[in-house]
């Protein structure tokens, strides 16, 4: 059906997806691109009386194309659908019929309705941070006034005749020892350049799927790719374990008199191994009830009540806190308790600096959002002192 194909093509183009080739694998699309492709499918089916829930569809979309995306969302709403969008972009917020702001802060200090109403009233609100930001046109943004600039010449990465996806015989020289930003409209080849060509071309463990050459003028200790994937898919890891700040705490717990009397070692203060974890749930804190036709249910373990540890090991206290109490602290609270553990304190400060002070130390990593995962990943690489390439 040629008219229908042309119509869908126009919709793809209005959503900033006109650059996609018809044989492009969907697994190579970004999260935002995938959502916009799904939107096109919905528009083609002429759905009404449906609810569309979108989680940051502007990810990877250049500001100049966001207006077209808003028109698509508006068309869905005007057709009699409910369109609910989680978004930080100023244009999308300003184009909404109704804004619901949740806060006032993240973590345990959030979860409340700060504001709900139209954009006009949002701008008048005295409690909405979003309204103040929009009203002041970002004049109050916390941007650093002075940035420390590296003035020395540290060499460069040379890309020659690189060809892949939308890049055709691409040549670039990227300086080392600098903060380099790769900008451009959606589909211009930013991710391809950084992830596939630079990272793929310099990493010995990655199969090269592009034409061209990539070389660097100095050797690197490590080449790191920090992508949008979640940090972990298992509930057995958490921020304090991932950042390598737990060892001093469990060693201190193992040195207490209570632990020695009960015969516990530092290795037992872990819900992943050792004799201290709950034997019934294996330290998960919950049991899985399989449902025949529905998703499996997770219910708190009937033996440990979700605390993950045996009753007697919970009697061991570091100060006034048991191992379960410690894992229940958020990063901001933990800073006040573990200032005498230099390694742990350093990791906690880093977590706070990347905006994760609200996370609890024991929060399963598979519950983190994509942005939280990305901010958590650099914390584990702060031990690197030799030259490193970090691609984010």
Short mmCIF file of C-alpha atoms in Angstrom, two decimals:
data_model
loop_
_atom_site.label_atom_id
_atom_site.label_comp_id
_atom_site.label_asym_id
_atom_site.label_seq_id
_atom_site.Cartn_x
_atom_site.Cartn_y
_atom_site.Cartn_z
CA UNK A 1 0.00 0.00 0.00
CA UNK A 2 2.05 2.90 -1.31
CA UNK A 3 -0.11 5.77 0.13
CA UNK A 4 0.00 4.16 3.59
CA UNK A 5 3.76 3.64 3.31
CA UNK A 6 4.27 7.26 2.35
CA UNK A 7 2.07 8.31 5.29
CA UNK A 8 4.09 6.26 7.74
CA UNK A 9 7.28 7.62 6.21
CA UNK A 10 6.08 11.16 6.88
CA UNK A 11 5.31 10.25 10.50
CA UNK A 12 8.78 8.72 10.95
CA UNK A 13 10.32 11.89 9.53
CA UNK A 14 8.28 14.16 11.82
CA UNK A 15 9.50 12.16 14.80
CA UNK A 16 13.12 12.72 13.83
CA UNK A 17 13.56 9.17 12.52
CA UNK A 18 13.87 9.93 8.83
CA UNK A 19 17.50 8.86 8.88
CA UNK A 20 16.73 5.22 9.82
CA UNK A 21 17.33 2.70 7.07
CA UNK A 22 14.58 0.12 6.46
CA UNK A 23 16.92 -2.79 7.25
CA UNK A 24 18.23 -1.26 10.51
CA UNK A 25 18.17 -3.82 13.33
CA UNK A 26 15.91 -2.73 16.20
CA UNK A 27 18.50 -3.81 18.77
CA UNK A 28 20.79 -1.03 17.52
CA UNK A 29 18.21 1.67 18.31
CA UNK A 30 18.45 3.84 21.40
CA UNK A 31 15.70 3.83 24.02
CA UNK A 32 14.23 7.06 22.67
CA UNK A 33 14.32 5.82 19.07
CA UNK A 34 12.55 2.60 20.06
CA UNK A 35 9.76 4.53 21.78
CA UNK A 36 9.30 6.81 18.79
CA UNK A 37 9.11 3.82 16.42
CA UNK A 38 6.43 2.30 18.65
CA UNK A 39 4.55 5.61 18.57
CA UNK A 40 4.50 5.49 14.78
CA UNK A 41 2.96 2.02 14.90
CA UNK A 42 0.24 3.29 17.23
CA UNK A 43 -0.53 6.24 14.97
CA UNK A 44 -0.89 3.91 12.01
CA UNK A 45 -3.47 1.81 13.85
CA UNK A 46 -5.70 4.83 14.69
CA UNK A 47 -6.19 3.79 18.31
CA UNK A 48 -8.67 5.65 20.51
CA UNK A 49 -9.59 5.39 24.19
CA UNK A 50 -6.12 4.06 24.97
CA UNK A 51 -3.48 5.13 27.44
CA UNK A 52 0.09 5.71 26.26
CA UNK A 53 2.80 5.74 28.95
CA UNK A 54 6.19 6.99 27.75
CA UNK A 55 9.39 7.18 29.77
CA UNK A 56 11.55 10.03 28.44
CA UNK A 57 10.91 9.64 24.68
CA UNK A 58 13.22 12.61 23.97
CA UNK A 59 16.33 10.60 24.91
CA UNK A 60 18.84 11.00 22.09
CA UNK A 61 16.60 13.47 20.24
CA UNK A 62 18.01 16.84 19.25
CA UNK A 63 16.17 19.89 20.56
CA UNK A 64 15.17 20.97 17.05
CA UNK A 65 13.18 17.73 16.57
CA UNK A 66 11.35 17.77 19.91
CA UNK A 67 8.63 20.07 18.55
CA UNK A 68 7.68 17.45 15.96
CA UNK A 69 7.52 14.77 18.66
CA UNK A 70 5.18 16.98 20.72
CA UNK A 71 2.88 17.30 17.68
CA UNK A 72 2.72 13.50 17.45
CA UNK A 73 1.88 13.22 21.15
CA UNK A 74 -0.72 15.96 20.77
CA UNK A 75 -2.29 14.11 17.83
CA UNK A 76 -2.64 10.98 19.96
CA UNK A 77 -4.26 12.96 22.77
CA UNK A 78 -6.63 14.79 20.40
CA UNK A 79 -7.80 11.41 19.08
CA UNK A 80 -9.26 10.66 22.50
CA UNK A 81 -6.30 8.92 24.13
CA UNK A 82 -4.54 9.61 27.42
CA UNK A 83 -0.82 10.33 26.92
CA UNK A 84 1.25 10.20 30.12
CA UNK A 85 4.91 11.17 29.70
CA UNK A 86 7.79 11.04 32.18
CA UNK A 87 10.02 13.83 30.98
CA UNK A 88 12.57 16.47 31.97
CA UNK A 89 12.65 18.37 28.68
CA UNK A 90 11.43 21.97 28.91
CA UNK A 91 9.56 21.87 25.60
CA UNK A 92 7.57 18.75 26.50
CA UNK A 93 6.67 20.09 29.94
CA UNK A 94 5.57 23.41 28.48
CA UNK A 95 3.43 21.63 25.86
CA UNK A 96 1.54 19.49 28.38
CA UNK A 97 -2.12 20.04 29.28
CA UNK A 98 -1.47 18.98 32.86
CA UNK A 99 1.75 18.70 34.85
CA UNK A 100 2.23 16.48 37.89
CA UNK A 101 5.43 17.13 39.84
CA UNK A 102 6.58 14.54 42.38
CA UNK A 103 9.06 15.36 45.13
CA UNK A 104 10.10 17.53 46.78
CA UNK A 105 13.40 15.63 46.84
CA UNK A 106 14.52 12.17 45.75
CA UNK A 107 14.49 8.93 47.73
CA UNK A 108 12.80 8.83 51.12
CA UNK A 109 12.37 12.62 50.99
CA UNK A 110 10.22 12.37 47.87
CA UNK A 111 7.13 10.49 46.81
CA UNK A 112 4.72 13.38 47.39
CA UNK A 113 2.68 15.46 44.96
CA UNK A 114 4.36 18.87 44.92
CA UNK A 115 2.19 20.32 42.17
CA UNK A 116 -0.55 19.33 39.76
CA UNK A 117 -2.25 21.62 37.30
CA UNK A 118 -1.65 23.44 34.04
CA UNK A 119 1.60 25.08 32.95
CA UNK A 120 0.34 28.58 33.72
CA UNK A 121 -0.23 27.70 37.37
CA UNK A 122 3.04 25.74 37.45
CA UNK A 123 4.91 28.95 36.68
CA UNK A 124 3.14 30.69 39.56
CA UNK A 125 3.82 27.93 42.09
CA UNK A 126 6.04 28.90 45.01
CA UNK A 127 6.98 25.30 45.85
CA UNK A 128 7.61 23.78 42.43
CA UNK A 129 11.28 23.58 41.46
CA UNK A 130 10.23 22.80 37.89
CA UNK A 131 8.08 25.92 37.74
CA UNK A 132 10.87 28.11 39.07
CA UNK A 133 13.27 26.63 36.52
CA UNK A 134 10.90 27.27 33.61
CA UNK A 135 10.04 30.76 34.85
CA UNK A 136 13.65 31.84 35.17
CA UNK A 137 14.50 30.27 31.82
CA UNK A 138 17.29 28.25 33.45
CA UNK A 139 19.05 31.36 34.77
CA UNK A 140 19.31 29.77 38.18
CA UNK A 141 20.89 26.57 36.88
CA UNK A 142 23.78 25.31 38.97
CA UNK A 143 26.42 25.47 36.28
CA UNK A 144 30.07 25.77 37.36
CA UNK A 145 31.39 29.26 36.70
CA UNK A 146 34.98 28.15 36.48
CA UNK A 147 36.12 24.80 35.17
CA UNK A 148 39.63 23.53 35.57
CA UNK A 149 41.05 23.26 32.09
CA UNK A 150 43.86 20.94 31.10
CA UNK A 151 46.35 23.12 29.25
CA UNK A 152 48.97 20.50 28.47
CA UNK A 153 49.04 18.49 25.25
CA UNK A 154 48.30 14.84 26.07
CA UNK A 155 48.14 13.53 22.52
CA UNK A 156 45.08 12.55 20.54
CA UNK A 157 42.86 9.83 19.12
CA UNK A 158 42.98 9.67 15.34
CA UNK A 159 40.01 8.34 13.37
CA UNK A 160 40.59 7.89 9.64
CA UNK A 161 38.07 6.94 6.92
CA UNK A 162 35.66 5.41 9.42
CA UNK A 163 32.53 4.08 7.74
CA UNK A 164 29.57 2.62 9.65
CA UNK A 165 25.83 3.34 9.65
CA UNK A 166 25.51 7.09 9.00
CA UNK A 167 29.25 7.82 9.09
CA UNK A 168 30.95 7.79 5.69
CA UNK A 169 34.76 8.04 5.48
CA UNK A 170 34.75 10.00 8.71
CA UNK A 171 37.96 11.70 9.90
CA UNK A 172 38.49 13.30 13.30
CA UNK A 173 41.27 14.08 15.79
CA UNK A 174 40.13 14.02 19.42
CA UNK A 175 42.45 15.56 22.05
CA UNK A 176 43.33 13.50 25.12
CA UNK A 177 43.22 14.83 28.67
CA UNK A 178 40.17 16.94 27.84
CA UNK A 179 36.41 16.79 28.39
CA UNK A 180 35.14 16.33 24.82
CA UNK A 181 31.45 16.62 23.90
CA UNK A 182 30.12 15.03 20.70
CA UNK A 183 26.96 16.90 19.65
CA UNK A 184 24.59 16.74 16.72
CA UNK A 185 21.05 16.01 15.62
CA UNK A 186 19.49 12.61 16.21
CA UNK A 187 20.93 10.08 13.79
CA UNK A 188 24.02 12.10 12.90
CA UNK A 189 26.32 9.32 14.12
CA UNK A 190 27.28 10.40 17.66
CA UNK A 191 26.76 7.02 19.31
CA UNK A 192 28.27 5.22 16.36
CA UNK A 193 31.42 7.33 16.58
CA UNK A 194 31.88 7.03 20.34
CA UNK A 195 30.62 3.50 21.05
CA UNK A 196 31.32 1.57 17.88
CA UNK A 197 34.33 3.26 16.33
CA UNK A 198 36.38 4.81 19.16
CA UNK A 199 35.58 2.25 21.86
CA UNK A 200 35.33 -0.67 19.45
CA UNK A 201 38.42 0.37 17.52
CA UNK A 202 40.66 0.71 20.60
CA UNK A 203 39.34 -2.19 22.68
CA UNK A 204 41.08 -5.48 22.00
CA UNK A 205 38.09 -7.48 23.29
CA UNK A 206 35.50 -6.00 20.92
CA UNK A 207 35.01 -7.25 17.39
CA UNK A 208 35.42 -4.41 14.92
CA UNK A 209 32.45 -4.05 12.57
CA UNK A 210 33.45 -0.85 10.76
CA UNK A 211 35.77 0.18 7.97
CA UNK A 212 38.62 2.56 8.71
CA UNK A 213 41.43 3.03 11.21
CA UNK A 214 41.58 4.20 14.81
CA UNK A 215 44.81 4.80 16.68
CA UNK A 216 45.96 6.69 19.75
CA UNK A 217 49.25 8.39 20.53
CA UNK A 218 49.68 6.77 23.97
CA UNK A 219 48.87 3.55 25.80
CA UNK A 220 45.93 3.30 28.18
CA UNK A 221 45.48 1.32 31.36
CA UNK A 222 41.87 0.64 30.49
CA UNK A 223 39.19 1.58 27.97
CA UNK A 224 35.75 1.87 29.57
CA UNK A 225 32.30 2.13 27.99
CA UNK A 226 29.55 3.50 30.22
CA UNK A 227 26.32 2.94 28.32
CA UNK A 228 22.62 3.26 29.19
CA UNK A 229 22.21 -0.38 30.20
CA UNK A 230 21.33 -1.20 33.78
CA UNK A 231 24.26 -1.88 36.10
CA UNK A 232 22.99 -5.32 37.10
CA UNK A 233 20.01 -7.56 36.49
CA UNK A 234 20.41 -9.38 39.80
CA UNK A 235 18.97 -8.26 43.16
CA UNK A 236 22.12 -9.55 44.90
CA UNK A 237 24.14 -6.41 44.28
CA UNK A 238 23.65 -2.93 45.70
CA UNK A 239 25.31 0.51 45.61
CA UNK A 240 27.71 -0.08 48.52
CA UNK A 241 28.84 -3.44 47.13
CA UNK A 242 29.16 -2.13 43.58
CA UNK A 243 31.21 0.88 44.66
CA UNK A 244 33.49 -1.39 46.75
CA UNK A 245 32.75 0.37 50.03
CA UNK A 246 31.32 -2.58 51.99
CA UNK A 247 34.52 -4.42 52.97
CA UNK A 248 35.60 -2.03 55.79
CA UNK A 249 32.08 -2.18 57.28
CA UNK A 250 31.79 -5.96 57.35
CA UNK A 251 35.34 -6.27 58.71
CA UNK A 252 34.42 -3.89 61.54
CA UNK A 253 31.28 -5.94 62.25
CA UNK A 254 33.41 -9.09 62.35
CA UNK A 255 35.75 -7.53 64.93
CA UNK A 256 32.99 -6.78 67.44
CA UNK A 257 32.78 -8.79 70.66
CA UNK A 258 29.26 -9.99 69.80
CA UNK A 259 30.46 -11.43 66.50
CA UNK A 260 33.38 -13.22 68.15
CA UNK A 261 31.12 -14.72 70.84
CA UNK A 262 28.70 -15.99 68.20
CA UNK A 263 31.53 -17.33 66.05
CA UNK A 264 30.86 -15.08 63.06
CA UNK A 265 33.56 -13.87 60.66
CA UNK A 266 33.54 -10.72 58.50
CA UNK A 267 32.58 -12.86 55.48
CA UNK A 268 29.34 -13.83 57.25
CA UNK A 269 28.03 -10.25 57.08
CA UNK A 270 26.93 -10.73 53.50
CA UNK A 271 23.58 -11.87 52.15
CA UNK A 272 25.29 -13.41 49.12
CA UNK A 273 27.45 -15.94 50.96
CA UNK A 274 28.56 -17.07 54.42
CA UNK A 275 26.68 -18.41 57.43
CA UNK A 276 24.96 -15.19 58.40
CA UNK A 277 22.36 -14.96 55.66
CA UNK A 278 18.88 -16.39 56.00
CA UNK A 279 18.98 -20.06 55.07
CA UNK A 280 15.39 -20.08 53.86
CA UNK A 281 15.55 -17.33 51.23
CA UNK A 282 19.31 -17.48 50.66
CA UNK A 283 19.70 -13.83 51.55
CA UNK A 284 17.22 -12.53 48.96
CA UNK A 285 14.77 -11.31 51.59
CA UNK A 286 11.78 -12.63 49.69
CA UNK A 287 10.29 -15.80 48.33
CA UNK A 288 9.00 -16.25 44.79
CA UNK A 289 5.50 -17.61 44.36
CA UNK A 290 5.00 -18.95 40.85
CA UNK A 291 1.68 -18.03 39.26
CA UNK A 292 0.39 -20.20 36.47
CA UNK A 293 -1.08 -17.51 34.25
CA UNK A 294 0.23 -14.32 35.86
CA UNK A 295 3.63 -12.84 36.68
CA UNK A 296 5.42 -14.45 39.63
CA UNK A 297 4.84 -12.83 43.01
CA UNK A 298 7.53 -11.79 45.47
CA UNK A 299 6.52 -11.99 49.12
CA UNK A 300 8.72 -11.19 52.15
CA UNK A 301 10.53 -14.20 53.53
CA UNK A 302 8.52 -15.66 56.42
CA UNK A 303 11.71 -16.52 58.34
CA UNK A 304 13.71 -13.28 58.18
CA UNK A 305 10.78 -10.91 57.39
CA UNK A 306 12.74 -9.50 54.47
CA UNK A 307 15.83 -8.62 56.55
CA UNK A 308 17.97 -11.19 54.67
CA UNK A 309 19.97 -12.29 57.74
CA UNK A 310 19.59 -14.76 60.61
CA UNK A 311 18.20 -13.46 63.89
CA UNK A 312 21.40 -13.96 65.89
CA UNK A 313 23.65 -12.09 63.44
CA UNK A 314 21.24 -9.16 63.65
CA UNK A 315 22.16 -8.91 67.34
CA UNK A 316 25.69 -7.85 66.30
CA UNK A 317 25.80 -4.06 66.36
CA UNK A 318 28.27 -1.55 65.00
CA UNK A 319 27.51 1.35 67.27
CA UNK A 320 23.73 1.01 67.48
CA UNK A 321 23.25 -0.41 63.99
CA UNK A 322 22.89 -4.02 62.89
CA UNK A 323 23.98 -5.15 59.44
CA UNK A 324 20.37 -4.81 58.25
CA UNK A 325 20.11 -1.30 59.74
CA UNK A 326 23.30 -0.27 57.93
CA UNK A 327 22.03 -1.52 54.57
CA UNK A 328 18.83 0.44 55.21
CA UNK A 329 20.71 3.75 55.51
CA UNK A 330 20.72 6.11 52.56
CA UNK A 331 24.08 7.42 51.34
CA UNK A 332 23.54 10.83 53.00
CA UNK A 333 22.82 9.16 56.36
CA UNK A 334 25.75 6.76 56.02
CA UNK A 335 28.15 9.69 55.62
CA UNK A 336 27.45 10.63 59.24
CA UNK A 337 28.13 7.10 60.52
CA UNK A 338 31.23 5.97 58.64
CA UNK A 339 33.54 8.98 58.61
CA UNK A 340 36.17 6.86 60.41
CA UNK A 341 36.35 4.39 57.49
CA UNK A 342 38.41 6.27 54.86
CA UNK A 343 37.72 3.89 51.96
CA UNK A 344 33.99 3.72 52.61
CA UNK A 345 33.79 7.46 53.23
CA UNK A 346 35.50 8.17 49.91
CA UNK A 347 33.02 5.98 48.03
CA UNK A 348 30.03 7.49 49.83
CA UNK A 349 31.19 11.01 48.98
CA UNK A 350 31.49 10.02 45.33
CA UNK A 351 27.98 8.57 45.34
CA UNK A 352 26.69 11.83 46.78
CA UNK A 353 28.63 13.90 44.22
CA UNK A 354 26.99 12.09 41.31
CA UNK A 355 23.55 12.86 42.79
CA UNK A 356 22.83 9.48 44.38
CA UNK A 357 22.81 10.53 48.03
CA UNK A 358 19.21 9.37 48.38
CA UNK A 359 19.90 5.71 47.45
CA UNK A 360 19.88 3.20 50.30
CA UNK A 361 23.09 1.21 50.63
CA UNK A 362 21.23 -2.07 50.21
CA UNK A 363 18.93 -1.13 47.33
CA UNK A 364 19.03 -3.88 44.66
CA UNK A 365 20.77 -2.61 41.55
CA UNK A 366 18.14 -4.11 39.26
CA UNK A 367 15.68 -1.52 40.62
CA UNK A 368 17.76 1.50 39.53
CA UNK A 369 16.72 3.65 36.59
CA UNK A 370 18.91 4.04 33.52
CA UNK A 371 20.16 7.45 34.66
CA UNK A 372 20.95 6.17 38.14
CA UNK A 373 22.88 3.26 36.65
CA UNK A 374 24.92 5.59 34.47
CA UNK A 375 25.81 7.82 37.41
CA UNK A 376 26.73 4.84 39.55
CA UNK A 377 29.11 3.28 37.04
CA UNK A 378 31.88 5.95 37.17
CA UNK A 379 32.15 5.56 40.96
CA UNK A 380 33.71 2.11 40.58
CA UNK A 381 36.46 3.48 38.31
CA UNK A 382 37.81 6.22 40.56
CA UNK A 383 40.77 3.99 41.50
CA UNK A 384 42.26 4.46 38.04
CA UNK A 385 45.16 6.88 38.02
CA UNK A 386 46.89 5.94 34.78
CA UNK A 387 45.61 7.30 31.43
CA UNK A 388 42.14 5.99 30.69
CA UNK A 389 39.55 6.46 27.99
CA UNK A 390 36.05 6.71 29.42
CA UNK A 391 33.19 6.73 26.91
CA UNK A 392 29.79 7.79 28.29
#
